[in-house]
PDB file of C-alpha atoms in Angstrom:
ATOM      1  CA  LEU A   1      -1.366 -14.320  56.678  1.00  0.00           C
ATOM      2  CA  PHE A   2      -0.301 -12.830  53.455  1.00  0.00           C
ATOM      3  CA  LYS A   3       0.683 -14.678  50.375  1.00  0.00           C
ATOM      4  CA  GLU A   4       2.612 -13.192  47.472  1.00  0.00           C
ATOM      5  CA  LYS A   5       1.566 -13.558  43.875  1.00  0.00           C
ATOM      6  CA  LYS A   6       3.770 -12.825  41.171  1.00  0.00           C
ATOM      7  CA  ILE A   7       1.843 -10.486  38.510  1.00  0.00           C
ATOM      8  CA  LEU A   8       2.888 -10.558  34.953  1.00  0.00           C
ATOM      9  CA  ALA A   9       3.034  -7.347  33.152  1.00  0.00           C
ATOM     10  CA  LYS A  10       1.420  -7.134  29.750  1.00  0.00           C
ATOM     11  CA  VAL A  11       4.271  -7.168  27.196  1.00  0.00           C
ATOM     12  CA  ARG A  12       3.742  -4.006  25.014  1.00  0.00           C
ATOM     13  CA  ARG A  13       4.787  -4.400  21.319  1.00  0.00           C
ATOM     14  CA  PRO A  14       6.786  -1.067  19.981  1.00  0.00           C
ATOM     15  CA  LYS A  15       4.691   0.662  17.823  1.00  0.00           C
ATOM     16  CA  ARG A  16       5.844   0.183  14.235  1.00  0.00           C
ATOM     17  CA  LYS A  17       6.835   3.489  12.515  1.00  0.00           C
ATOM     18  CA  LYS A  18       4.487   4.671   9.984  1.00  0.00           C
ATOM     19  CA  ARG A  19       6.161   6.182   6.697  1.00  0.00           C
ATOM     20  CA  VAL A  20       5.778   9.790   6.427  1.00  0.00           C
ATOM     21  CA  PRO A  21       3.990  10.761   3.105  1.00  0.00           C
ATOM     22  CA  ARG A  22       6.751  12.397   0.867  1.00  0.00           C
ATOM     23  CA  THR A  23       4.948  12.743  -2.336  1.00  0.00           C
ATOM     24  CA  PRO A  24       1.313  13.498  -3.071  1.00  0.00           C
ATOM     25  CA  LEU A  25       0.997  10.117  -4.236  1.00  0.00           C
ATOM     26  CA  GLU A  26       1.276   8.817  -0.760  1.00  0.00           C
ATOM     27  CA  ARG A  27      -1.786  11.019   0.292  1.00  0.00           C
ATOM     28  CA  ILE A  28      -4.307   9.275  -1.880  1.00  0.00           C
ATOM     29  CA  GLU A  29      -5.837   6.236  -1.321  1.00  0.00           C
ATOM     30  CA  LEU A  30      -5.437   3.293  -3.989  1.00  0.00           C
ATOM     31  CA  ASN A  31      -9.158   3.100  -4.819  1.00  0.00           C
ATOM     32  CA  GLN A  32      -9.057   7.081  -5.804  1.00  0.00           C
ATOM     33  CA  LEU A  33      -6.428   6.218  -8.408  1.00  0.00           C
ATOM     34  CA  LYS A  34      -7.461   4.885 -11.980  1.00  0.00           C
ATOM     35  CA  LEU A  35      -4.774   3.250 -14.132  1.00  0.00           C
ATOM     36  CA  VAL A  36      -4.179   5.229 -17.432  1.00  0.00           C
ATOM     37  CA  ALA A  37      -1.448   3.984 -19.264  1.00  0.00           C
ATOM     38  CA  ILE A  38       1.570   1.517 -19.158  1.00  0.00           C
ATOM     39  CA  VAL A  39       4.633   1.680 -21.219  1.00  0.00           C
ATOM     40  CA  LEU A  40       6.800  -1.398 -21.438  1.00  0.00           C
ATOM     41  CA  ALA A  41      10.677  -0.819 -22.044  1.00  0.00           C
ATOM     42  CA  LYS A  42      13.879  -2.342 -21.753  1.00  0.00           C
ATOM     43  CA  SER A  43      14.945   0.117 -18.978  1.00  0.00           C
ATOM     44  CA  GLY A  44      12.077  -0.489 -16.628  1.00  0.00           C
ATOM     45  CA  ASN A  45       8.151  -0.652 -17.054  1.00  0.00           C
ATOM     46  CA  ARG A  46       6.449   2.710 -16.339  1.00  0.00           C
ATOM     47  CA  ALA A  47       2.529   3.338 -15.713  1.00  0.00           C
ATOM     48  CA  MET A  48       0.535   6.397 -15.600  1.00  0.00           C
ATOM     49  CA  VAL A  49      -2.267   6.878 -12.898  1.00  0.00           C
ATOM     50  CA  GLU A  50      -4.688   9.549 -12.621  1.00  0.00           C
ATOM     51  CA  GLU A  51      -6.402  11.057  -9.442  1.00  0.00           C
ATOM     52  CA  SER A  52     -10.099  11.882  -9.296  1.00  0.00           C
ATOM     53  CA  SER A  53      -9.159  15.789 -10.301  1.00  0.00           C
ATOM     54  CA  GLY A  54      -7.528  14.372 -13.508  1.00  0.00           C
ATOM     55  CA  LYS A  55      -4.003  15.097 -12.246  1.00  0.00           C
ATOM     56  CA  GLY A  56      -1.445  12.292 -13.684  1.00  0.00           C
ATOM     57  CA  TYR A  57       1.540  10.559 -11.926  1.00  0.00           C
ATOM     58  CA  ILE A  58       4.057   8.420 -13.755  1.00  0.00           C
ATOM     59  CA  ILE A  59       4.797   5.727 -11.471  1.00  0.00           C
ATOM     60  CA  ALA A  60       7.816   2.728 -11.738  1.00  0.00           C
ATOM     61  CA  LYS A  61       8.586  -0.530  -9.629  1.00  0.00           C
ATOM     62  CA  GLY A  62       9.750   0.936  -6.199  1.00  0.00           C
ATOM     63  CA  THR A  63       7.636   3.834  -6.155  1.00  0.00           C
ATOM     64  CA  TYR A  64       5.716   4.688  -2.851  1.00  0.00           C
ATOM     65  CA  ILE A  65       2.102   4.974  -3.479  1.00  0.00           C
ATOM     66  CA  GLY A  66      -0.997   4.951  -1.306  1.00  0.00           C
ATOM     67  CA  THR A  67      -1.808   6.070   2.333  1.00  0.00           C
ATOM     68  CA  ASN A  68      -0.682   2.377   3.608  1.00  0.00           C
ATOM     69  CA  ALA A  69       2.907   2.536   2.727  1.00  0.00           C
ATOM     70  CA  GLY A  70       2.350   0.628  -0.460  1.00  0.00           C
ATOM     71  CA  ARG A  71       5.175   0.063  -3.138  1.00  0.00           C
ATOM     72  CA  VAL A  72       4.919  -0.802  -6.683  1.00  0.00           C
ATOM     73  CA  ILE A  73       6.053  -4.097  -6.933  1.00  0.00           C
ATOM     74  CA  THR A  74       5.371  -5.465 -10.504  1.00  0.00           C
ATOM     75  CA  ILE A  75       4.074  -3.573 -13.651  1.00  0.00           C
ATOM     76  CA  ASP A  76       2.786  -6.004 -16.242  1.00  0.00           C
ATOM     77  CA  ARG A  77       1.090  -5.373 -19.698  1.00  0.00           C
ATOM     78  CA  HIS A  78      -2.549  -5.160 -18.198  1.00  0.00           C
ATOM     79  CA  LYS A  79      -1.921  -4.211 -14.575  1.00  0.00           C
ATOM     80  CA  VAL A  80       0.272  -2.926 -11.675  1.00  0.00           C
ATOM     81  CA  ILE A  81       0.639  -4.771  -8.409  1.00  0.00           C
ATOM     82  CA  VAL A  82       0.955  -2.737  -5.206  1.00  0.00           C
ATOM     83  CA  ALA A  83       2.238  -4.241  -1.773  1.00  0.00           C
ATOM     84  CA  GLU A  84       0.731  -2.373   1.178  1.00  0.00           C
ATOM     85  CA  GLU A  85       1.197  -2.792   4.939  1.00  0.00           C
ATOM     86  CA  PHE A  86      -1.513  -3.234   7.102  1.00  0.00           C
ATOM     87  CA  GLU A  87      -2.170  -4.182  10.653  1.00  0.00           C
ATOM     88  CA  ASP A  88      -4.555  -6.937  11.591  1.00  0.00           C
ATOM     89  CA  VAL A  89      -7.014  -7.377  14.537  1.00  0.00           C
ATOM     90  CA  THR A  90      -4.006  -8.904  16.896  1.00  0.00           C
ATOM     91  CA  GLY A  91      -1.657  -6.049  15.808  1.00  0.00           C
ATOM     92  CA  ASN A  92       0.603  -7.881  13.562  1.00  0.00           C
ATOM     93  CA  VAL A  93       1.902  -6.082  10.319  1.00  0.00           C
ATOM     94  CA  LYS A  94       0.918  -7.896   7.321  1.00  0.00           C
ATOM     95  CA  ILE A  95       1.506  -7.254   3.451  1.00  0.00           C
ATOM     96  CA  ARG A  96      -1.696  -7.177   1.210  1.00  0.00           C
ATOM     97  CA  LYS A  97      -1.225  -7.105  -2.586  1.00  0.00           C
ATOM     98  CA  THR A  98      -3.369  -4.857  -4.358  1.00  0.00           C
ATOM     99  CA  GLU A  99      -3.880  -4.670  -8.455  1.00  0.00           C
ATOM    100  CA  LEU A 100      -4.715  -1.637 -10.337  1.00  0.00           C
ATOM    101  CA  LYS A 101      -6.222  -2.396 -13.637  1.00  0.00           C
ATOM    102  CA  PHE A 102      -7.564  -0.639 -16.610  1.00  0.00           C
ATOM    103  CA  PRO A 103     -11.099   0.421 -16.113  1.00  0.00           C
ATOM    104  CA  LYS A 104     -13.511  -1.474 -18.415  1.00  0.00           C
ATOM    105  CA  PRO A 105     -14.968   0.700 -21.527  1.00  0.00           C
ATOM    106  CA  PRO A 106     -18.579   1.925 -20.880  1.00  0.00           C
ATOM    107  CA  GLY A 107     -21.212  -0.794 -21.610  1.00  0.00           C
ATOM    108  CA  GLU A 108     -18.980  -3.734 -20.902  1.00  0.00           C
ATOM    109  CA  LEU A 109     -19.796  -5.897 -17.879  1.00  0.00           C
TER     110      LEU A 109
END
C-alpha cells in the first residue's frame, strides 16, 4: 500500500568566515577613498589614501582595505590594485580587482 521514497536533503555549504575588521581602513568602502600619493621605493612601493573626512592612511602591498576583505596586491606608478572577495548569486566566493586611481584635475574630462 505504501511506497517508500528516498528524499535527498539539500546540502548546505558551510558559511565562509568573514574577516573581522582590525583597522579603520577595513571599515571604509573603497569608493569612499581617494588616492592622494604614491611613493616608489626599492624597499617597496607605498601609497596614501584619504577618506572623505580628510584623514589619510599609508598603505603597502598586502594591506587589508575596504569592507569586503580587500587586499592591496599591486602599487604602480599611477594606480593601486585591490583584490576584494565577494559572494555571487549562487553563493560562490569570487575575487574582484578594483583600481584606485588619482582623481582627474577640475575641468578635465
